[in-house]
CSV table of C-alpha atoms in Angstrom, one decimal:
chain,number,residue,atom,x,y,z
A,3,MET,CA,-0.1,0.0,0.0
A,4,ASP,CA,1.5,3.3,-1.1
A,5,ARG,CA,1.7,6.4,1.4
A,6,GLN,CA,-1.2,8.3,-0.4
A,7,SER,CA,-3.6,5.4,-0.1
A,8,GLU,CA,-3.0,5.3,3.7
A,9,LYS,CA,-4.4,8.8,3.9
A,10,ILE,CA,-8.0,9.1,5.5
A,11,ILE,CA,-10.2,12.0,5.2
A,12,VAL,CA,-13.1,12.3,7.4
A,13,ILE,CA,-15.8,14.7,6.6
A,14,GLY,CA,-18.6,15.7,9.1
A,15,GLY,CA,-21.7,17.9,8.5
A,16,SER,CA,-25.3,18.6,9.3
A,17,ALA,CA,-27.7,20.9,7.9
A,18,GLY,CA,-26.6,22.8,5.0
A,19,SER,CA,-23.8,20.5,4.3
A,20,PHE,CA,-25.2,18.0,1.8
A,21,ARG,CA,-24.5,19.9,-1.4
A,22,LEU,CA,-20.9,20.7,-0.5
A,23,VAL,CA,-20.4,17.0,0.2
A,24,SER,CA,-21.9,16.2,-3.0
A,25,ASP,CA,-19.6,18.8,-4.7
A,26,ILE,CA,-16.6,17.4,-3.0
A,27,LEU,CA,-17.4,13.8,-4.2
A,28,ASN,CA,-18.2,15.1,-7.7
A,29,SER,CA,-14.8,16.6,-7.9
A,30,LEU,CA,-12.9,13.5,-7.2
A,31,PRO,CA,-11.4,11.3,-10.0
A,32,ALA,CA,-12.2,7.6,-9.7
A,33,ASP,CA,-8.6,6.8,-9.0
A,34,PHE,CA,-8.2,9.2,-6.1
A,35,PRO,CA,-6.2,7.2,-3.9
A,36,SER,CA,-7.4,8.1,-0.3
A,37,THR,CA,-10.4,6.9,1.8
A,38,LEU,CA,-13.1,9.3,2.5
A,39,ILE,CA,-15.3,8.7,5.5
A,40,ILE,CA,-18.4,10.8,5.5
A,41,CYS,CA,-20.6,11.3,8.7
A,42,LEU,CA,-23.6,13.4,8.0
A,43,HIS,CA,-26.7,13.8,10.3
A,44,ARG,CA,-29.7,12.1,8.4
A,45,LEU,CA,-33.1,10.9,9.1
A,46,ARG,CA,-32.8,7.9,11.4
A,47,SER,CA,-35.8,6.1,9.9
A,48,ALA,CA,-34.6,6.6,6.1
A,49,ARG,CA,-32.3,3.7,5.3
A,50,ASN,CA,-32.3,4.4,1.5
A,51,GLY,CA,-32.0,7.4,-0.9
A,52,PHE,CA,-29.1,9.3,0.8
A,53,LEU,CA,-26.3,7.1,-0.6
A,54,GLU,CA,-28.1,7.1,-4.0
A,55,ALA,CA,-28.3,10.8,-3.9
A,56,LEU,CA,-24.6,11.4,-3.1
A,57,SER,CA,-23.6,8.6,-6.0
A,58,ILE,CA,-25.6,10.2,-8.8
A,59,LYS,CA,-22.7,12.4,-10.3
A,60,THR,CA,-19.6,11.1,-8.9
A,61,GLU,CA,-17.1,8.7,-10.6
A,62,PHE,CA,-15.8,7.8,-7.1
A,63,GLU,CA,-17.0,4.6,-5.4
A,64,VAL,CA,-19.4,5.6,-2.5
A,65,GLN,CA,-20.9,2.9,-0.2
A,66,GLU,CA,-22.3,2.4,3.3
A,67,PRO,CA,-20.0,0.1,5.2
A,68,PHE,CA,-21.2,-3.2,7.0
A,69,ASP,CA,-20.0,-3.7,10.6
A,70,LYS,CA,-16.3,-5.0,10.7
A,71,GLU,CA,-15.8,-4.2,7.0
A,72,GLN,CA,-12.2,-3.6,6.0
A,73,ILE,CA,-11.5,0.1,5.3
A,74,ARG,CA,-10.2,0.3,1.6
A,75,PRO,CA,-8.5,3.1,-0.2
A,76,SER,CA,-10.3,4.8,-3.1
A,77,VAL,CA,-13.6,4.4,-1.6
A,78,ALA,CA,-16.1,7.0,0.2
A,79,TYR,CA,-17.8,5.5,3.0
A,80,LEU,CA,-21.0,6.9,4.4
A,81,ALA,CA,-22.2,6.5,7.9
A,82,PRO,CA,-25.5,4.4,7.7
A,83,ALA,CA,-28.6,6.0,9.2
A,84,ASN,CA,-29.2,5.2,12.8
A,85,TYR,CA,-25.7,3.8,13.7
A,86,HIS,CA,-22.6,5.3,14.9
A,87,LEU,CA,-19.7,4.8,12.5
A,88,LEU,CA,-16.5,4.0,14.3
A,89,ALA,CA,-13.0,2.8,13.2
A,90,THR,CA,-11.5,-0.2,15.0
A,91,TYR,CA,-8.3,-2.0,15.3
A,92,GLY,CA,-7.4,-3.8,12.1
A,93,ARG,CA,-8.3,-0.9,10.1
A,94,ARG,CA,-11.9,-2.0,10.1
A,95,PHE,CA,-15.3,-0.2,10.6
A,96,SER,CA,-17.4,-1.0,13.6
A,97,LEU,CA,-21.1,0.0,13.9
A,98,SER,CA,-22.8,0.9,17.0
A,99,VAL,CA,-26.3,1.5,18.4
A,100,ASP,CA,-24.9,3.2,21.4
A,101,ASP,CA,-27.1,6.1,22.4
A,102,PRO,CA,-27.0,9.2,20.4
A,103,CYS,CA,-24.2,11.6,21.1
A,104,ASN,CA,-25.2,15.4,20.9
A,105,HIS,CA,-28.7,14.1,20.0
A,106,SER,CA,-27.2,12.4,16.8
A,107,ARG,CA,-26.7,8.9,15.6
A,108,PRO,CA,-24.4,8.7,13.6
A,109,SER,CA,-22.4,11.2,15.7
A,110,ILE,CA,-19.5,13.0,14.0
A,111,ASP,CA,-17.7,13.2,17.3
A,112,MET,CA,-17.6,9.6,17.7
A,113,THR,CA,-16.4,8.8,14.0
A,114,MET,CA,-13.7,11.3,14.2
A,115,GLN,CA,-12.5,10.3,17.7
A,116,THR,CA,-12.1,6.7,16.8
A,117,ILE,CA,-10.6,7.4,13.3
A,118,ALA,CA,-8.0,9.7,15.2
A,119,TRP,CA,-7.0,6.7,17.4
A,120,ILE,CA,-6.5,4.4,14.5
A,121,TYR,CA,-4.9,6.7,11.7
A,122,ARG,CA,-3.5,9.5,14.0
A,123,LYS,CA,-1.5,11.8,11.7
A,124,GLU,CA,-2.7,10.2,8.5
A,125,VAL,CA,-6.1,11.9,9.2
A,126,THR,CA,-7.5,15.0,7.7
A,127,GLY,CA,-10.7,16.0,9.4
A,128,ILE,CA,-13.1,18.4,7.9
A,129,LEU,CA,-16.2,19.9,9.6
A,130,LEU,CA,-18.8,21.6,7.5
A,131,SER,CA,-22.1,23.5,8.0
A,132,GLY,CA,-24.5,22.2,10.8
A,133,ALA,CA,-26.9,23.3,13.5
A,134,ASN,CA,-25.5,21.7,16.5
A,135,MET,CA,-22.0,21.3,18.0
A,136,ASP,CA,-21.3,17.8,17.1
A,137,GLY,CA,-17.9,17.2,15.6
A,138,ALA,CA,-16.1,20.1,17.3
A,139,LYS,CA,-14.7,17.8,20.1
A,140,GLY,CA,-13.9,14.9,17.4
A,141,LEU,CA,-12.1,17.2,15.2
A,142,LYS,CA,-10.0,18.6,18.2
A,143,ARG,CA,-9.2,14.9,18.9
A,144,ILE,CA,-7.8,14.5,15.2
A,145,LYS,CA,-5.5,17.6,15.9
A,146,GLU,CA,-4.3,16.2,19.3
A,147,LYS,CA,-3.3,13.1,17.5
A,148,GLY,CA,-1.3,14.7,14.9
A,149,GLY,CA,-3.9,15.0,12.0
A,150,TYR,CA,-4.7,17.9,9.9
A,151,THR,CA,-8.0,20.0,10.7
A,152,ILE,CA,-10.1,22.1,8.5
A,153,THR,CA,-13.4,23.9,9.2
A,154,GLN,CA,-15.6,25.4,6.8
A,155,ASP,CA,-15.4,29.2,6.9
A,156,PRO,CA,-18.5,29.9,9.1
A,157,GLY,CA,-19.2,32.8,7.0
A,158,THR,CA,-19.8,30.5,3.9
A,159,ALA,CA,-21.7,28.0,5.8
A,160,GLU,CA,-25.5,27.6,5.4
A,161,ILE,CA,-25.6,27.2,9.1
A,162,LYS,CA,-22.4,28.1,11.1
A,163,THR,CA,-23.2,26.7,14.5
A,164,MET,CA,-21.0,23.5,13.8
A,165,PRO,CA,-18.0,25.0,12.3
A,166,GLN,CA,-18.0,27.9,14.8
A,167,ALA,CA,-18.1,25.5,17.7
A,168,ALA,CA,-14.9,23.9,16.5
A,169,ILE,CA,-13.2,27.1,16.1
A,170,ASN,CA,-14.3,28.2,19.6
A,171,LEU,CA,-12.8,25.0,21.0
A,172,PHE,CA,-9.4,25.1,19.3
A,173,THR,CA,-7.5,26.6,16.3
A,174,PRO,CA,-8.1,24.2,13.2
A,175,ASP,CA,-5.2,24.2,10.7
A,176,LEU,CA,-7.3,25.6,8.0
A,177,ILE,CA,-10.4,27.6,7.9
A,178,THR,CA,-11.8,28.0,4.4
A,179,GLY,CA,-14.7,27.9,1.9
A,180,LYS,CA,-16.0,25.4,-0.6
A,181,GLN,CA,-13.2,25.9,-3.2
A,182,GLY,CA,-10.5,25.9,-0.5
A,183,ILE,CA,-11.6,22.5,0.9
A,184,ILE,CA,-12.0,20.8,-2.5
A,185,ASP,CA,-8.5,22.2,-3.5
A,186,TYR,CA,-6.9,20.8,-0.4
A,187,ILE,CA,-8.4,17.3,-1.0
A,188,LEU,CA,-7.4,17.2,-4.6
A,189,GLY,CA,-3.9,18.5,-3.4
A,190,LEU,CA,-3.5,15.3,-1.4
A,191,LYS,CA,-3.4,13.2,-4.6
A,192,SER,CA,-0.2,15.0,-5.9
B,1,MET,CA,-13.8,14.1,27.8
B,2,PRO,CA,-11.5,11.6,29.6
B,3,GLU,CA,-9.1,9.6,27.1
B,4,ILE,CA,-8.2,6.1,27.7
B,5,ASN,CA,-5.1,4.5,25.8
B,6,ILE,CA,-4.7,0.9,24.6
B,7,ILE,CA,-2.3,0.1,27.5
B,8,ASP,CA,-5.2,1.4,30.0
B,9,VAL,CA,-7.8,-0.7,28.1
B,10,LYS,CA,-5.7,-3.9,28.4
B,11,ASN,CA,-5.1,-3.2,32.2
B,12,ILE,CA,-8.9,-2.9,32.7
B,13,ILE,CA,-9.5,-6.1,30.8
B,14,LYS,CA,-7.1,-8.1,32.8
B,15,LEU,CA,-8.4,-6.7,36.1
B,16,VAL,CA,-12.1,-7.5,35.2
B,17,LYS,CA,-11.1,-10.9,33.9
B,18,GLN,CA,-9.2,-11.8,37.1
B,19,LYS,CA,-11.7,-10.4,39.6
B,20,TYR,CA,-15.2,-11.4,37.9
B,21,GLY,CA,-14.4,-14.1,35.5
B,22,PHE,CA,-15.7,-12.0,32.5
B,23,ASP,CA,-13.5,-11.1,29.7
B,24,PRO,CA,-14.2,-7.5,28.4
B,25,GLY,CA,-11.6,-8.4,25.5
B,26,ILE,CA,-14.5,-10.1,23.6
B,27,ILE,CA,-15.9,-6.7,22.9
B,28,ASP,CA,-15.0,-4.7,20.0
B,29,PRO,CA,-12.0,-2.6,20.9
B,30,ALA,CA,-13.4,0.8,19.7
B,31,SER,CA,-16.8,0.2,21.2
B,32,LEU,CA,-14.9,-1.0,24.5
B,33,THR,CA,-12.9,2.2,24.6
B,34,LEU,CA,-15.7,4.6,23.9
B,35,ARG,CA,-18.0,3.0,26.6
B,36,LEU,CA,-15.2,3.0,29.3
B,37,GLU,CA,-14.8,6.8,28.6
B,38,LYS,CA,-18.5,7.3,29.0
B,39,LEU,CA,-18.6,5.3,32.2
B,40,MET,CA,-15.7,7.6,33.5
B,41,LYS,CA,-17.5,10.8,32.3
B,42,ASN,CA,-20.9,9.8,33.9
B,43,ASN,CA,-19.2,8.8,37.3
B,44,ASN,CA,-16.8,11.8,37.1
B,45,ILE,CA,-13.8,9.6,37.2
B,46,SER,CA,-10.8,11.5,36.2
B,47,ASP,CA,-8.3,8.7,35.3
B,48,THR,CA,-8.0,5.1,34.8
B,49,ASP,CA,-6.3,4.2,38.1
B,50,LEU,CA,-9.4,5.3,40.0
B,51,LEU,CA,-11.5,3.5,37.5
B,52,CYS,CA,-9.6,0.2,38.2
B,53,GLN,CA,-10.0,1.0,41.9
B,54,HIS,CA,-13.7,1.4,41.6
B,55,LEU,CA,-13.8,-2.0,39.7
B,56,ASP,CA,-11.6,-3.8,42.2
B,57,GLN,CA,-13.6,-2.8,45.3
B,58,ASP,CA,-17.1,-2.0,44.3
B,59,PRO,CA,-19.3,-4.9,42.9
B,60,ASP,CA,-22.1,-2.5,42.5
B,61,PHE,CA,-19.9,-0.4,40.2
B,62,TYR,CA,-18.9,-3.6,38.3
B,63,LYS,CA,-22.8,-4.0,37.6
B,64,GLN,CA,-22.8,-0.5,36.2
B,65,PHE,CA,-19.6,-1.2,34.1
B,66,LEU,CA,-21.6,-4.1,32.6
B,67,TYR,CA,-24.4,-2.2,31.8
B,68,THR,CA,-22.4,0.5,30.2
B,69,LEU,CA,-20.8,-2.0,28.0
B,70,PHE,CA,-24.2,-3.3,26.8
B,71,SER,CA,-26.5,-0.2,27.0
B,72,ASN,CA,-27.8,0.1,23.6
B,73,GLU,CA,-30.6,2.5,22.5
B,74,SER,CA,-33.2,1.4,19.9
B,75,GLU,CA,-36.8,2.1,19.1
B,76,LEU,CA,-39.9,-0.3,18.7
B,77,PHE,CA,-40.1,-2.1,15.4
B,78,ARG,CA,-36.6,-0.7,14.2
B,79,ASP,CA,-36.6,-1.6,10.4
B,80,PRO,CA,-40.2,-2.0,9.9
B,81,GLU,CA,-39.6,-3.7,6.6
B,82,MET,CA,-38.1,-6.5,8.6
B,83,TRP,CA,-41.0,-6.8,11.0
B,84,ILE,CA,-43.4,-6.8,8.0
B,85,TYR,CA,-41.5,-9.5,6.6
B,86,LEU,CA,-41.7,-11.5,10.0
B,87,ARG,CA,-45.4,-10.8,10.0
B,88,ASP,CA,-46.4,-11.7,6.6
B,89,GLN,CA,-44.0,-14.6,5.7
B,90,VAL,CA,-42.0,-16.1,8.6
B,91,ILE,CA,-44.4,-16.3,11.4
B,92,PRO,CA,-47.5,-17.5,9.4
B,93,ARG,CA,-45.1,-20.1,7.8
B,94,LEU,CA,-43.7,-21.4,11.1
B,95,ILE,CA,-47.0,-21.6,12.7
B,96,ALA,CA,-48.4,-23.5,9.8
B,97,GLU,CA,-45.7,-26.0,10.1
B,98,LYS,CA,-45.6,-26.3,13.9
B,99,LYS,CA,-48.8,-25.1,15.5
B,100,ASN,CA,-46.7,-23.9,18.4
B,101,ILE,CA,-43.5,-22.0,18.0
B,102,ARG,CA,-40.6,-21.0,20.3
B,103,ILE,CA,-39.0,-17.6,20.0
B,104,LEU,CA,-35.7,-16.4,21.4
B,105,VAL,CA,-34.7,-12.9,21.7
B,106,CYS,CA,-31.1,-13.3,22.4
B,107,PHE,CA,-28.9,-10.8,24.3
B,108,CYS,CA,-31.6,-8.2,24.9
B,109,THR,CA,-30.3,-5.1,26.1
B,110,SER,CA,-33.0,-2.5,25.8
B,111,GLY,CA,-36.2,-4.5,25.5
B,112,SER,CA,-37.2,-2.8,22.2
B,113,ASP,CA,-37.1,-6.1,20.0
B,114,LEU,CA,-38.9,-8.0,23.0
B,115,TYR,CA,-41.5,-5.6,23.2
B,116,SER,CA,-41.9,-5.4,19.4
B,117,ILE,CA,-42.2,-9.3,19.0
B,118,ARG,CA,-44.6,-9.4,21.9
B,119,MET,CA,-47.0,-6.8,20.3
B,120,LEU,CA,-46.8,-8.5,17.0
B,121,VAL,CA,-47.5,-12.0,18.4
B,122,ASN,CA,-50.5,-10.4,20.2
B,123,GLU,CA,-51.9,-8.7,17.2
B,124,LEU,CA,-51.6,-11.7,15.1
B,125,GLY,CA,-53.7,-13.5,17.7
B,126,LEU,CA,-50.8,-16.1,18.4
B,127,GLN,CA,-50.1,-15.5,22.0
B,128,LYS,CA,-51.2,-19.0,22.8
B,129,ASP,CA,-49.3,-20.6,20.0
B,130,THR,CA,-45.9,-19.0,21.0
B,131,GLN,CA,-43.4,-19.4,23.7
B,132,LEU,CA,-41.3,-16.2,24.2
B,133,HIS,CA,-38.0,-16.3,26.0
B,134,TYR,CA,-35.3,-13.9,26.1
B,135,SER,CA,-31.6,-13.6,27.5
B,136,TRP,CA,-30.1,-10.4,29.0
B,137,PRO,CA,-26.4,-9.7,29.5
B,138,SER,CA,-26.5,-7.9,33.0
B,139,GLU,CA,-28.8,-7.3,35.9
B,140,LEU,CA,-29.2,-3.6,35.1
B,141,ASN,CA,-30.4,-4.5,31.5
B,142,HIS,CA,-32.9,-6.9,33.1
B,143,ILE,CA,-34.2,-4.6,35.4
B,144,ILE,CA,-34.6,-1.9,32.7
B,145,ILE,CA,-36.4,-4.3,30.3
B,146,TRP,CA,-38.9,-5.3,33.1
B,147,LYS,CA,-39.5,-1.6,33.9
B,148,GLY,CA,-40.5,-1.1,30.4
B,149,LYS,CA,-39.6,2.6,30.2
B,150,LEU,CA,-39.4,3.8,26.6
B,151,ILE,CA,-36.8,6.3,25.6
B,152,ASN,CA,-38.6,9.8,24.9
B,153,SER,CA,-36.3,10.5,22.0
B,154,GLN,CA,-37.2,7.4,20.2
B,155,LEU,CA,-41.0,7.7,20.9
B,156,GLU,CA,-41.9,9.4,17.7
B,157,THR,CA,-40.2,6.9,15.5
B,158,SER,CA,-41.5,4.1,17.6
B,159,LEU,CA,-45.1,5.2,17.0
B,160,GLU,CA,-44.4,5.7,13.3
B,161,ASN,CA,-43.1,2.1,13.1
B,162,MET,CA,-45.9,0.7,15.1
B,163,LYS,CA,-48.4,2.3,12.4
B,164,LYS,CA,-46.5,0.5,9.8
B,165,VAL,CA,-46.1,-2.9,11.2
B,166,ILE,CA,-49.3,-3.3,13.5
B,167,PRO,CA,-51.6,-0.9,11.6
B,168,GLY,CA,-54.9,-0.4,13.6
B,169,ALA,CA,-53.5,-1.6,16.8
B,170,ASP,CA,-54.6,0.3,20.1
B,171,GLU,CA,-51.1,1.9,21.0
B,172,LYS,CA,-52.7,2.7,24.4
B,173,LYS,CA,-53.1,-0.9,25.0
B,174,TYR,CA,-49.3,-1.4,24.8
B,175,LEU,CA,-48.0,1.7,25.9
B,176,VAL,CA,-48.7,3.3,29.3
B,177,LYS,CA,-48.2,7.0,30.0
B,178,LYS,CA,-47.1,7.9,33.7
B,179,LYS,CA,-46.4,11.5,33.9
B,180,LYS,CA,-44.2,12.5,31.2
B,181,ASP,CA,-43.0,8.9,30.3
B,182,TYR,CA,-44.2,6.1,28.3
B,183,PHE,CA,-43.7,2.5,29.5
B,184,PHE,CA,-44.4,-0.9,27.8
B,185,ASN,CA,-47.4,-2.5,29.4
B,186,SER,CA,-46.1,-5.0,32.0
B,187,LEU,CA,-49.1,-7.3,31.4
B,188,PHE,CA,-47.7,-8.3,28.2
B,189,LEU,CA,-44.4,-9.3,29.9
B,190,LYS,CA,-46.1,-11.8,32.2
B,191,GLU,CA,-45.7,-15.0,30.4
B,192,ILE,CA,-42.3,-14.3,29.0
B,193,THR,CA,-39.4,-16.4,30.6
B,194,ASP,CA,-35.9,-15.1,30.8
B,195,GLU,CA,-32.4,-16.0,31.7
B,196,GLU,CA,-28.9,-14.5,32.2
B,197,TYR,CA,-26.8,-14.6,28.9
B,198,LYS,CA,-23.7,-16.8,29.8
B,199,PHE,CA,-20.6,-15.5,28.3
B,200,ASN,CA,-18.1,-18.3,29.1
B,201,THR,CA,-20.1,-21.3,28.5
B,202,HIS,CA,-22.6,-22.4,25.8
B,203,PRO,CA,-25.9,-21.0,26.7
B,204,GLY,CA,-27.7,-24.3,26.2
B,205,TYR,CA,-30.6,-22.9,24.2
B,206,ARG,CA,-32.3,-25.4,22.1
B,207,ASP,CA,-35.3,-26.0,19.9
B,208,TYR,CA,-36.0,-22.4,19.0
B,209,ASP,CA,-38.0,-21.8,15.9
B,210,LEU,CA,-37.1,-18.1,15.6
B,211,VAL,CA,-34.1,-16.4,17.0
B,212,ILE,CA,-34.1,-12.6,17.1
B,213,PHE,CA,-30.6,-11.4,17.5
B,214,ARG,CA,-30.3,-7.8,16.2
B,215,ASN,CA,-27.7,-5.2,16.5
B,216,GLN,CA,-25.9,-7.3,19.2
B,217,LEU,CA,-23.3,-8.9,17.0
B,218,LEU,CA,-21.9,-5.4,16.6
B,219,ASN,CA,-20.8,-5.3,20.1
B,220,PHE,CA,-18.2,-8.0,19.8
B,221,ASN,CA,-14.9,-8.9,18.1
B,222,HIS,CA,-14.8,-11.0,15.2
B,223,ASN,CA,-14.0,-14.3,17.1
B,224,TYR,CA,-16.7,-13.9,19.6
B,225,GLN,CA,-19.1,-13.0,16.8
B,226,ASN,CA,-18.5,-16.2,15.3
B,227,LEU,CA,-19.0,-18.2,18.7
B,228,MET,CA,-22.2,-16.5,19.3
B,229,LEU,CA,-23.4,-17.4,15.9
B,230,HIS,CA,-22.2,-20.8,16.3
B,231,ASN,CA,-24.2,-21.3,19.5
B,232,LEU,CA,-27.3,-19.6,18.1
B,233,VAL,CA,-27.4,-21.9,15.1
B,234,LYS,CA,-27.1,-24.8,17.3
B,235,SER,CA,-30.1,-23.4,19.1
B,236,LEU,CA,-32.3,-23.5,16.1
B,237,GLU,CA,-34.6,-26.2,15.0
B,238,LYS,CA,-34.4,-27.4,11.4
B,239,ASN,CA,-36.2,-24.8,9.1
B,240,GLY,CA,-35.7,-22.4,12.1
B,241,ILE,CA,-35.2,-18.7,11.4
B,242,MET,CA,-32.4,-16.3,12.6
B,243,VAL,CA,-33.0,-12.6,12.2
B,244,LEU,CA,-30.1,-10.2,12.3
B,245,VAL,CA,-29.8,-6.6,11.0
B,246,TYR,CA,-29.2,-5.4,7.5
B,247,LYS,CA,-25.7,-4.0,8.4
B,248,GLU,CA,-24.4,-7.0,10.1
B,249,ASN,CA,-22.0,-9.2,8.1
B,250,ILE,CA,-21.8,-12.8,8.5
B,251,VAL,CA,-20.1,-13.7,5.2
B,252,ASP,CA,-17.2,-15.3,6.8
B,253,TYR,CA,-19.5,-17.5,8.9
B,254,LEU,CA,-21.5,-18.5,6.0
B,255,VAL,CA,-18.5,-19.5,4.1
B,256,SER,CA,-17.4,-22.1,6.7
B,257,HIS,CA,-20.8,-23.2,7.8
B,258,SER,CA,-23.5,-24.6,5.4
B,259,THR,CA,-26.2,-24.8,8.0
B,260,LEU,CA,-27.6,-21.3,7.2
B,261,VAL,CA,-29.0,-20.1,4.0
B,262,PRO,CA,-30.3,-16.6,3.4
B,263,GLU,CA,-34.1,-16.3,3.9
B,264,ASN,CA,-34.2,-12.7,3.1
B,265,LYS,CA,-30.8,-11.1,1.9
B,266,LYS,CA,-31.9,-7.5,2.3
B,267,GLU,CA,-33.0,-7.9,5.8
B,268,ASN,CA,-30.2,-10.3,6.8
B,269,ILE,CA,-32.6,-13.2,7.7
B,270,TYR,CA,-31.4,-17.0,7.7
B,271,ARG,CA,-32.9,-20.3,7.7
B,272,LYS,CA,-31.3,-23.4,9.1
B,273,VAL,CA,-31.3,-26.1,6.6
B,274,PHE,CA,-30.3,-29.1,8.4
B,275,ASN,CA,-29.3,-30.0,12.0
B,276,GLY,CA,-25.6,-29.7,12.5
């Protein structure tokens, strides 16, 4: 496995983040070597539709992982509805029905925290628009473990609560708008 | 939030194993670590030395520890499509074949699946034709299941699911409001039998026609998942049905064991084809 394919990008978002996530995925070439892990707040009862909507225009492989599935490069994994998505030892996913965190399941904090444990400095964490404070602590944990942290510029976010909560908690490495986020991700390929 | 490293986790596993004979190492490492952190946060325990001290000296704290490891939160009739399949396909077929069926809800942590199957059986008018049994992982889980208190944040989804799976059912018959909270009506728990889940020995279940075991494999590491599956398959009658959830993956188990065949791939429902 080469160095680039070990990179993990974890993206968290809630209200107002769907279009930006879709734009990120649509910008990726099919051979983009890194793994994307996407944790978005979504309706608990809607199992279908979300993955399909994100997959429409992208060339990149997008899927919802099963419990204990191996984390592979060149795939975007979407946290399933009503489950926490965790990374566990052996570079696998683990799903959980532990109680909601920040009223959310999936919880961005829990995903980012466990990704940080396993991948440490190989992680780039990105926190986008959202209406609650989920994700701020998880993003901070990524930074503490040596990863790189980005928040969407609250001024460009549809709802600024989530990225602002992260900025209030610590100093992310980069605060930028949509194009800055896309440029950074695409830059990882080269 | 408190942070626990892998060395701390190993020490806690060792202590609990020596002191209580239960091996927390069977739990998925990420889940275990998060739950230990939750236990520390909820009890204002600032470091793992203190956590170990509590575990070593306080058997009541150990009960809370076990409960924290297995406290899941779910709603009634989670994944309604699966329950509709049970209602329309599985239960009528089992009843036609056997007249009287034995149902096991294995490793019951919140009670939501137990209450759901109890309501479904009742709505189908089959309460006299079914024997319902469940196993629970810790004393606190058992108490919570018997209290029947439903989680307020899950109530709306539970009611929506009930309308889909048991349309026309009188929800007030099953759900009793006390002050601001809703409880599962304890009258419907009376004829259900139960036992503690045995982690270290074969549970000894047998002759079940339907095993409901949903969202529990997730808690465990791969090896213990396979052991649990092996024991549950043993507990099934020929043509018996085992129900998992759509996100649980037992491909490895299926490759090495030919006793289970998919009954409904989308909902992760399996049928036992011969007695192994």
